[in-house]
């Protein structure tokens, strides 16, 4: 389980000539395993997206205590990536296909701009909003919907998703939006 500050990354998945989370982790796994080791994430992220608990898996012939493997990886990773947990899993486990739900958090700040938090929240330029209306409108997305209009790639055919819940939490001028949904391969 990994957490990372996505500010300086072009997403999780390896891309030519761009810094990615996967590339940084695989560089470390090459040192530890002494051979190319591919890590498989539970999902891809876009440029600038952060993670608190993204799951990935990799295969290794090295036998060591889980905590020792976590420490070995963390001691070599750059400071914007941190492995929170390492655990042995069955051969049937796959980080992407074994996931039963995904959760995304969005922070919308209606307060004064703070340059120290600019990479971690969206600053909403209009200060007057109807909190009840936002809460009511968010529930329109709960359930099964086709999200084709939200993707850049209009050739995709699997754009239907099921959203379990959308929860809104206010802390003064900060709106925290939590969305839980079924991964694409578990769609009904």
mmCIF file of C-alpha atoms in Angstrom:
data_model
loop_
_atom_site.group_PDB
_atom_site.id
_atom_site.type_symbol
_atom_site.label_atom_id
_atom_site.label_comp_id
_atom_site.label_asym_id
_atom_site.label_seq_id
_atom_site.Cartn_x
_atom_site.Cartn_y
_atom_site.Cartn_z
ATOM 1 C CA UNK A 1 0.000 0.000 0.000
ATOM 2 C CA UNK A 2 1.562 3.262 -1.146
ATOM 3 C CA UNK A 3 0.964 6.949 -0.501
ATOM 4 C CA UNK A 4 2.444 9.697 -2.635
ATOM 5 C CA UNK A 5 2.364 13.383 -3.392
ATOM 6 C CA UNK A 6 1.478 13.425 -7.083
ATOM 7 C CA UNK A 7 2.501 17.045 -7.674
ATOM 8 C CA UNK A 8 5.692 16.154 -9.550
ATOM 9 C CA UNK A 9 4.406 12.951 -11.178
ATOM 10 C CA UNK A 10 2.709 12.322 -14.507
ATOM 11 C CA UNK A 11 0.394 9.779 -12.886
ATOM 12 C CA UNK A 12 1.101 6.296 -11.599
ATOM 13 C CA UNK A 13 1.641 4.318 -14.821
ATOM 14 C CA UNK A 14 5.013 4.322 -16.579
ATOM 15 C CA UNK A 15 5.213 6.712 -19.551
ATOM 16 C CA UNK A 16 8.130 7.408 -21.875
ATOM 17 C CA UNK A 17 10.388 10.231 -20.714
ATOM 18 C CA UNK A 18 8.021 11.273 -17.893
ATOM 19 C CA UNK A 19 8.408 10.818 -14.138
ATOM 20 C CA UNK A 20 5.807 8.391 -12.748
ATOM 21 C CA UNK A 21 5.204 6.625 -9.435
ATOM 22 C CA UNK A 22 5.487 3.179 -11.044
ATOM 23 C CA UNK A 23 8.847 4.049 -12.589
ATOM 24 C CA UNK A 24 10.262 5.191 -9.224
ATOM 25 C CA UNK A 25 9.032 2.075 -7.397
ATOM 26 C CA UNK A 26 10.322 -0.264 -10.125
ATOM 27 C CA UNK A 27 13.788 1.365 -9.963
ATOM 28 C CA UNK A 28 13.935 0.393 -6.280
ATOM 29 C CA UNK A 29 12.562 -3.105 -6.901
ATOM 30 C CA UNK A 30 15.312 -3.634 -9.493
ATOM 31 C CA UNK A 31 17.915 -2.946 -6.799
ATOM 32 C CA UNK A 32 16.244 -5.187 -4.207
ATOM 33 C CA UNK A 33 15.299 -8.099 -6.514
ATOM 34 C CA UNK A 34 18.377 -7.715 -8.742
ATOM 35 C CA UNK A 35 16.134 -8.067 -11.798
ATOM 36 C CA UNK A 36 13.399 -6.062 -13.532
ATOM 37 C CA UNK A 37 10.253 -6.292 -11.423
ATOM 38 C CA UNK A 38 6.955 -4.876 -12.663
ATOM 39 C CA UNK A 39 4.448 -3.519 -10.162
ATOM 40 C CA UNK A 40 0.736 -3.735 -10.954
ATOM 41 C CA UNK A 41 -1.456 -0.973 -9.497
ATOM 42 C CA UNK A 42 -5.094 -1.118 -8.474
ATOM 43 C CA UNK A 43 -5.630 1.665 -10.998
ATOM 44 C CA UNK A 44 -3.954 4.483 -12.869
ATOM 45 C CA UNK A 45 -3.935 8.089 -11.760
ATOM 46 C CA UNK A 46 -3.659 11.292 -13.725
ATOM 47 C CA UNK A 47 -0.924 13.906 -13.539
ATOM 48 C CA UNK A 48 -0.874 15.638 -10.162
ATOM 49 C CA UNK A 49 -3.164 13.146 -8.392
ATOM 50 C CA UNK A 50 -2.159 12.157 -4.859
ATOM 51 C CA UNK A 51 -2.755 8.845 -3.064
ATOM 52 C CA UNK A 52 -3.209 8.027 0.598
ATOM 53 C CA UNK A 53 -3.604 4.266 0.240
ATOM 54 C CA UNK A 54 -3.228 2.952 -3.305
ATOM 55 C CA UNK A 55 -2.636 -0.782 -3.570
ATOM 56 C CA UNK A 56 -0.190 -2.382 -5.996
ATOM 57 C CA UNK A 57 1.436 -5.778 -6.179
ATOM 58 C CA UNK A 58 4.636 -7.286 -7.544
ATOM 59 C CA UNK A 59 6.220 -10.730 -7.675
ATOM 60 C CA UNK A 60 9.502 -11.389 -5.906
ATOM 61 C CA UNK A 61 11.738 -14.370 -5.216
ATOM 62 C CA UNK A 62 13.207 -12.559 -2.211
ATOM 63 C CA UNK A 63 11.934 -13.915 1.113
ATOM 64 C CA UNK A 64 12.055 -11.402 3.948
ATOM 65 C CA UNK A 65 9.778 -10.124 6.688
ATOM 66 C CA UNK A 66 7.092 -7.768 5.413
ATOM 67 C CA UNK A 67 8.363 -4.919 7.600
ATOM 68 C CA UNK A 68 11.922 -5.437 6.324
ATOM 69 C CA UNK A 69 10.732 -5.301 2.705
ATOM 70 C CA UNK A 70 8.796 -2.111 3.449
ATOM 71 C CA UNK A 71 11.881 -0.547 5.028
ATOM 72 C CA UNK A 72 14.139 -1.709 2.174
ATOM 73 C CA UNK A 73 11.853 -0.079 -0.397
ATOM 74 C CA UNK A 74 11.246 3.131 1.581
ATOM 75 C CA UNK A 75 14.950 3.686 2.254
ATOM 76 C CA UNK A 76 15.544 3.981 -1.507
ATOM 77 C CA UNK A 77 12.411 5.810 -2.653
ATOM 78 C CA UNK A 78 12.300 9.565 -3.235
ATOM 79 C CA UNK A 79 10.648 11.540 -0.409
ATOM 80 C CA UNK A 80 7.372 12.068 -2.289
ATOM 81 C CA UNK A 81 6.541 8.319 -2.218
ATOM 82 C CA UNK A 82 6.082 6.216 0.901
ATOM 83 C CA UNK A 83 5.191 2.543 1.250
ATOM 84 C CA UNK A 84 2.716 2.272 4.130
ATOM 85 C CA UNK A 85 2.305 -1.480 4.179
ATOM 86 C CA UNK A 86 3.796 -4.624 2.608
ATOM 87 C CA UNK A 87 2.052 -7.952 2.951
ATOM 88 C CA UNK A 88 2.285 -11.368 1.363
ATOM 89 C CA UNK A 89 -0.756 -12.251 -0.745
ATOM 90 C CA UNK A 90 -1.938 -15.362 -2.546
ATOM 91 C CA UNK A 91 -0.960 -16.017 -6.158
ATOM 92 C CA UNK A 92 -4.604 -15.351 -7.110
ATOM 93 C CA UNK A 93 -4.475 -11.762 -5.821
ATOM 94 C CA UNK A 94 -4.238 -8.988 -8.400
ATOM 95 C CA UNK A 95 -4.251 -5.365 -7.208
ATOM 96 C CA UNK A 96 -6.516 -4.245 -10.043
ATOM 97 C CA UNK A 97 -8.857 -7.190 -10.497
ATOM 98 C CA UNK A 98 -9.202 -8.066 -6.806
ATOM 99 C CA UNK A 99 -10.294 -4.538 -5.817
ATOM 100 C CA UNK A 100 -13.918 -4.464 -4.696
ATOM 101 C CA UNK A 101 -14.311 -0.688 -4.535
ATOM 102 C CA UNK A 102 -12.381 2.515 -5.076
ATOM 103 C CA UNK A 103 -12.571 5.756 -3.150
ATOM 104 C CA UNK A 104 -11.642 9.233 -4.292
ATOM 105 C CA UNK A 105 -11.469 12.393 -2.193
ATOM 106 C CA UNK A 106 -11.727 15.917 -3.557
ATOM 107 C CA UNK A 107 -11.080 19.098 -1.564
ATOM 108 C CA UNK A 108 -12.791 22.325 -2.605
ATOM 109 C CA UNK A 109 -11.724 25.420 -0.679
ATOM 110 C CA UNK A 110 -13.908 28.529 -0.623
ATOM 111 C CA UNK A 111 -11.528 30.360 1.712
ATOM 112 C CA UNK A 112 -8.546 32.564 1.094
ATOM 113 C CA UNK A 113 -5.911 31.160 -1.269
ATOM 114 C CA UNK A 114 -2.974 29.513 0.493
ATOM 115 C CA UNK A 115 0.066 28.803 -1.711
ATOM 116 C CA UNK A 116 1.207 26.042 0.679
ATOM 117 C CA UNK A 117 -1.988 24.068 -0.024
ATOM 118 C CA UNK A 118 -2.458 24.850 -3.731
ATOM 119 C CA UNK A 119 -1.408 21.351 -4.829
ATOM 120 C CA UNK A 120 -3.833 19.626 -2.473
ATOM 121 C CA UNK A 121 -7.149 21.357 -3.077
ATOM 122 C CA UNK A 122 -9.118 23.310 -5.623
ATOM 123 C CA UNK A 123 -9.707 26.944 -4.731
ATOM 124 C CA UNK A 124 -13.244 27.837 -5.795
ATOM 125 C CA UNK A 125 -13.241 31.463 -6.994
ATOM 126 C CA UNK A 126 -16.918 32.192 -6.182
ATOM 127 C CA UNK A 127 -17.491 32.507 -2.469
ATOM 128 C CA UNK A 128 -21.283 32.399 -2.308
ATOM 129 C CA UNK A 129 -22.768 28.929 -2.826
ATOM 130 C CA UNK A 130 -25.819 27.036 -1.616
ATOM 131 C CA UNK A 131 -24.468 24.139 0.469
ATOM 132 C CA UNK A 132 -27.814 22.326 0.549
ATOM 133 C CA UNK A 133 -28.175 22.552 -3.229
ATOM 134 C CA UNK A 134 -24.672 21.131 -3.748
ATOM 135 C CA UNK A 135 -25.489 18.234 -1.421
ATOM 136 C CA UNK A 136 -28.769 17.551 -3.197
ATOM 137 C CA UNK A 137 -27.214 17.781 -6.680
ATOM 138 C CA UNK A 138 -24.349 15.423 -5.793
ATOM 139 C CA UNK A 139 -26.817 12.596 -5.146
ATOM 140 C CA UNK A 140 -27.847 12.621 -8.820
ATOM 141 C CA UNK A 141 -24.607 10.730 -9.539
ATOM 142 C CA UNK A 142 -25.260 7.897 -7.059
ATOM 143 C CA UNK A 143 -26.162 4.668 -8.879
ATOM 144 C CA UNK A 144 -25.251 3.364 -12.331
ATOM 145 C CA UNK A 145 -24.464 5.957 -15.023
ATOM 146 C CA UNK A 146 -22.605 6.306 -18.302
ATOM 147 C CA UNK A 147 -19.719 8.746 -17.776
ATOM 148 C CA UNK A 148 -18.650 8.964 -21.438
ATOM 149 C CA UNK A 149 -18.979 12.769 -21.419
ATOM 150 C CA UNK A 150 -16.333 12.953 -18.641
ATOM 151 C CA UNK A 151 -13.586 11.211 -20.630
ATOM 152 C CA UNK A 152 -11.216 12.660 -23.210
ATOM 153 C CA UNK A 153 -11.165 9.343 -25.108
ATOM 154 C CA UNK A 154 -14.568 9.178 -26.796
ATOM 155 C CA UNK A 155 -13.675 5.792 -28.353
ATOM 156 C CA UNK A 156 -13.973 4.019 -24.995
ATOM 157 C CA UNK A 157 -16.870 1.593 -24.822
ATOM 158 C CA UNK A 158 -16.802 0.751 -21.087
ATOM 159 C CA UNK A 159 -17.754 4.098 -19.565
ATOM 160 C CA UNK A 160 -20.631 2.894 -17.345
ATOM 161 C CA UNK A 161 -19.829 3.018 -13.617
ATOM 162 C CA UNK A 162 -21.729 2.409 -10.405
ATOM 163 C CA UNK A 163 -21.232 4.992 -7.671
ATOM 164 C CA UNK A 164 -22.037 3.621 -4.204
ATOM 165 C CA UNK A 165 -22.036 6.922 -2.402
ATOM 166 C CA UNK A 166 -21.062 10.568 -2.453
ATOM 167 C CA UNK A 167 -20.509 12.110 0.955
ATOM 168 C CA UNK A 168 -19.975 15.820 1.520
ATOM 169 C CA UNK A 169 -18.343 17.137 4.683
ATOM 170 C CA UNK A 170 -17.849 20.802 5.484
ATOM 171 C CA UNK A 171 -15.088 22.173 7.711
ATOM 172 C CA UNK A 172 -15.704 25.913 7.697
ATOM 173 C CA UNK A 173 -14.818 26.967 4.096
ATOM 174 C CA UNK A 174 -13.452 23.557 3.078
ATOM 175 C CA UNK A 175 -15.705 21.057 1.295
ATOM 176 C CA UNK A 176 -14.494 17.433 1.388
ATOM 177 C CA UNK A 177 -16.134 15.224 -1.242
ATOM 178 C CA UNK A 178 -15.753 11.451 -0.901
ATOM 179 C CA UNK A 179 -16.876 9.240 -3.786
ATOM 180 C CA UNK A 180 -16.998 5.432 -3.528
ATOM 181 C CA UNK A 181 -17.548 3.381 -6.667
ATOM 182 C CA UNK A 182 -17.256 -0.069 -8.196
ATOM 183 C CA UNK A 183 -14.179 -0.675 -10.368
ATOM 184 C CA UNK A 184 -14.930 -1.116 -14.080
ATOM 185 C CA UNK A 185 -14.381 -4.900 -14.032
ATOM 186 C CA UNK A 186 -16.981 -5.395 -11.266
ATOM 187 C CA UNK A 187 -19.737 -3.532 -13.065
ATOM 188 C CA UNK A 188 -23.071 -5.419 -13.199
#
